[in-house]
């Protein structure tokens, strides 16, 4: 494999992660516009989540995760040890805002899903790091991390600062995360965020710094 092929692959990945960031920024701006329309509309009619995010199916098609093959690794840690590591990933490494987490707990083909879209592991990491300012974001647990043979779960509250030039909008939200485990390897095969608020409600919490 020559250098030109490696360079092409690197550029392709960079374009992919940049597209992910732009999609989430567009989501933020679209939801913001819908929220403003609701607040200022003469009839005061609400804009539902389906209408505000009507572009989402196209984004899902654009970022549908390709098969990357299952990891050959096996997680032999106890449930208590996994709970401790996940707790540290959330509270110390702030991974919901920084994507700094213990990769050895996750299958290579793991998918990451929030209320906006589904991503591969690599796209989740690259996109999160570009989308948010980790130093100005905060993530806190609102429940202990629980782990069993099937999954790990916890609830959280966070303030996320977007890496948007000139302005630095900060939104707050809460919810829960479920990490599904493989029955064969014990590794996490999927990450799923469930928000307590709709995307439009999250946008309404925005503060600009």
Coordinates of C-alpha atoms in Angstrom, one line a residue:
X1 CA 0.0 0.0 0.0
X2 CA 1.7 3.2 -1.1
X3 CA 1.7 6.6 0.6
X4 CA -0.9 8.0 -1.8
X5 CA -3.4 5.4 -0.8
X6 CA -2.8 6.0 2.9
X7 CA -3.2 9.7 2.3
X8 CA -6.5 9.2 0.5
X9 CA -7.9 7.1 3.3
X10 CA -6.8 9.7 5.9
X11 CA -8.4 12.5 3.9
X12 CA -11.6 10.4 3.5
X13 CA -11.9 9.8 7.3
X14 CA -11.2 13.5 7.9
X15 CA -14.0 14.5 5.5
X16 CA -16.3 12.0 7.2
X17 CA -15.8 13.3 10.7
X18 CA -16.1 16.9 9.5
X19 CA -19.4 16.0 7.9
X20 CA -20.6 14.5 11.2
X21 CA -19.7 17.8 13.0
X22 CA -21.5 19.9 10.4
X23 CA -24.6 17.6 10.6
X24 CA -24.9 18.1 14.3
X25 CA -24.3 21.8 14.1
X26 CA -27.0 22.0 11.4
X27 CA -29.2 20.0 13.8
X28 CA -28.6 22.6 16.5
X29 CA -29.3 25.5 14.2
X30 CA -32.4 23.9 12.8
X31 CA -33.8 23.1 16.2
X32 CA -32.9 26.7 17.3
X33 CA -34.8 28.1 14.3
X34 CA -37.8 25.9 15.1
X35 CA -37.7 27.0 18.8
X36 CA -37.5 30.7 17.7
X37 CA -40.5 30.2 15.3
X38 CA -42.5 28.7 18.1
X39 CA -41.6 31.5 20.6
X40 CA -42.3 34.3 18.1
X41 CA -45.1 32.8 15.9
X42 CA -48.3 34.8 15.9
X43 CA -50.5 31.9 16.6
X44 CA -48.2 30.3 19.2
X45 CA -48.4 26.9 17.6
X46 CA -45.9 24.4 18.8
X47 CA -43.4 22.8 16.5
X48 CA -43.2 19.1 17.2
X49 CA -40.0 17.1 17.2
X50 CA -40.8 15.3 13.9
X51 CA -41.1 18.6 12.1
X52 CA -38.1 20.2 13.7
X53 CA -35.9 17.3 12.7
X54 CA -37.5 16.4 9.4
X55 CA -34.0 16.2 7.8
X56 CA -32.9 13.3 10.2
X57 CA -33.8 10.4 7.8
X58 CA -31.3 11.8 5.3
X59 CA -28.6 12.1 8.0
X60 CA -29.3 8.5 9.0
X61 CA -28.7 7.3 5.4
X62 CA -25.6 9.4 5.2
X63 CA -24.1 8.1 8.4
X64 CA -25.4 4.5 8.6
X65 CA -22.6 2.5 10.3
X66 CA -20.8 0.1 8.0
X67 CA -19.9 -3.4 9.3
X68 CA -16.4 -3.3 10.8
X69 CA -16.2 -6.8 12.1
X70 CA -16.4 -8.0 15.7
X71 CA -13.5 -7.5 18.1
X72 CA -11.6 -10.6 19.0
X73 CA -11.0 -9.4 22.5
X74 CA -12.9 -10.7 25.5
X75 CA -13.8 -8.7 28.6
X76 CA -12.9 -10.8 31.6
X77 CA -13.4 -8.1 34.2
X78 CA -16.0 -8.5 37.0
X79 CA -19.2 -6.5 36.9
X80 CA -17.9 -4.4 39.8
X81 CA -14.6 -3.6 38.0
X82 CA -16.5 -2.6 34.9
X83 CA -18.8 -0.3 36.9
X84 CA -15.8 1.4 38.4
X85 CA -14.1 2.0 35.0
X86 CA -17.3 3.3 33.5
X87 CA -17.9 5.6 36.5
X88 CA -14.4 7.0 36.0
X89 CA -14.9 7.4 32.3
X90 CA -18.0 9.6 33.0
X91 CA -16.9 11.5 36.1
X92 CA -13.1 11.9 35.5
X93 CA -12.7 11.6 31.8
X94 CA -16.1 13.3 31.0
X95 CA -16.5 11.0 28.0
X96 CA -20.0 12.0 27.0
X97 CA -18.4 15.4 26.1
X98 CA -14.8 14.4 25.3
X99 CA -15.1 10.8 23.9
X100 CA -12.2 9.9 26.2
X101 CA -13.3 6.5 27.4
X102 CA -11.8 3.0 28.0
X103 CA -11.8 1.5 24.5
X104 CA -10.9 -2.0 25.7
X105 CA -14.5 -2.3 27.1
X106 CA -16.0 -1.8 23.6
X107 CA -16.3 -4.1 20.6
X108 CA -14.6 -2.7 17.5
X109 CA -18.0 -2.7 15.8
X110 CA -19.9 -1.0 18.6
X111 CA -22.5 1.6 17.6
X112 CA -23.2 4.9 19.4
X113 CA -26.8 6.3 19.3
X114 CA -28.2 9.5 20.7
X115 CA -31.5 11.3 20.0
X116 CA -30.1 12.6 16.7
X117 CA -28.3 9.7 14.9
X118 CA -26.3 6.5 15.1
X119 CA -22.5 6.4 14.6
X120 CA -19.6 4.0 14.4
X121 CA -17.1 4.1 17.2
X122 CA -14.5 6.0 15.2
X123 CA -17.1 8.6 14.0
X124 CA -18.4 9.0 17.5
X125 CA -15.0 9.8 18.8
X126 CA -13.9 12.1 16.0
X127 CA -17.2 13.9 15.8
X128 CA -17.6 14.4 19.6
X129 CA -14.1 15.8 19.9
X130 CA -14.7 18.3 17.1
X131 CA -18.3 19.2 18.1
X132 CA -17.8 20.0 21.8
X133 CA -15.3 22.0 23.9
X134 CA -14.5 19.5 26.6
X135 CA -12.9 22.1 28.8
X136 CA -16.1 24.1 29.0
X137 CA -18.5 21.1 29.2
X138 CA -19.4 19.2 32.3
X139 CA -20.9 15.8 32.8
X140 CA -22.1 14.3 36.1
X141 CA -23.7 11.1 37.2
X142 CA -27.1 11.3 38.8
X143 CA -27.2 7.6 39.6
X144 CA -24.6 4.8 40.3
X145 CA -23.4 2.8 37.3
X146 CA -25.0 -0.6 37.4
X147 CA -23.6 -3.6 35.5
X148 CA -24.9 -7.1 34.8
X149 CA -24.2 -9.8 32.2
X150 CA -26.5 -8.0 29.7
X151 CA -25.8 -4.3 30.1
X152 CA -24.5 -1.4 32.0
X153 CA -26.6 1.7 32.7
X154 CA -26.6 5.0 34.4
X155 CA -28.3 8.4 34.4
X156 CA -26.5 11.7 33.9
X157 CA -26.8 15.5 33.6
X158 CA -24.6 17.5 31.4
X159 CA -23.8 21.0 30.1
X160 CA -22.4 20.8 26.6
X161 CA -20.4 23.6 25.0
X162 CA -20.4 23.6 21.2
X163 CA -17.3 24.3 19.3
X164 CA -18.9 26.8 17.0
X165 CA -16.7 29.8 15.9
X166 CA -17.3 33.2 17.5
X167 CA -20.1 32.0 19.8
X168 CA -19.9 29.1 22.3
X169 CA -23.5 28.0 22.9
X170 CA -23.9 25.8 26.0
X171 CA -26.9 23.5 26.3
X172 CA -28.0 21.4 29.3
X173 CA -29.8 18.1 29.3
X174 CA -30.3 15.0 31.3
X175 CA -31.0 11.4 30.5
X176 CA -29.8 7.8 30.8
X177 CA -27.3 5.7 29.0
X178 CA -27.6 1.9 28.3
X179 CA -24.5 0.0 27.2
X180 CA -25.5 -3.4 25.7
X181 CA -23.0 -6.3 26.3
X182 CA -22.2 -9.2 24.0
X183 CA -23.2 -12.5 25.5
X184 CA -20.1 -14.0 23.9
X185 CA -17.3 -11.5 24.7
X186 CA -18.8 -9.3 27.5
X187 CA -17.7 -6.3 25.5
X188 CA -20.1 -3.3 24.9
X189 CA -21.6 -3.6 21.4
X190 CA -23.9 -0.6 21.6
X191 CA -24.2 2.7 23.4
X192 CA -27.6 4.3 23.6
X193 CA -28.5 7.7 25.0
X194 CA -32.1 8.5 26.1
X195 CA -32.7 12.2 26.8
X196 CA -35.3 13.4 29.3
X197 CA -35.9 16.4 26.9
X198 CA -36.7 16.7 23.2
X199 CA -34.0 18.2 21.0
X200 CA -36.0 21.4 20.8
X201 CA -36.3 21.7 24.6
X202 CA -32.5 21.2 24.8
X203 CA -32.0 24.1 22.4
X204 CA -34.2 26.4 24.6
X205 CA -31.6 26.0 27.4
X206 CA -28.8 27.4 25.3
X207 CA -26.6 30.1 26.8
X208 CA -24.0 31.9 24.6
X209 CA -20.5 32.5 26.0

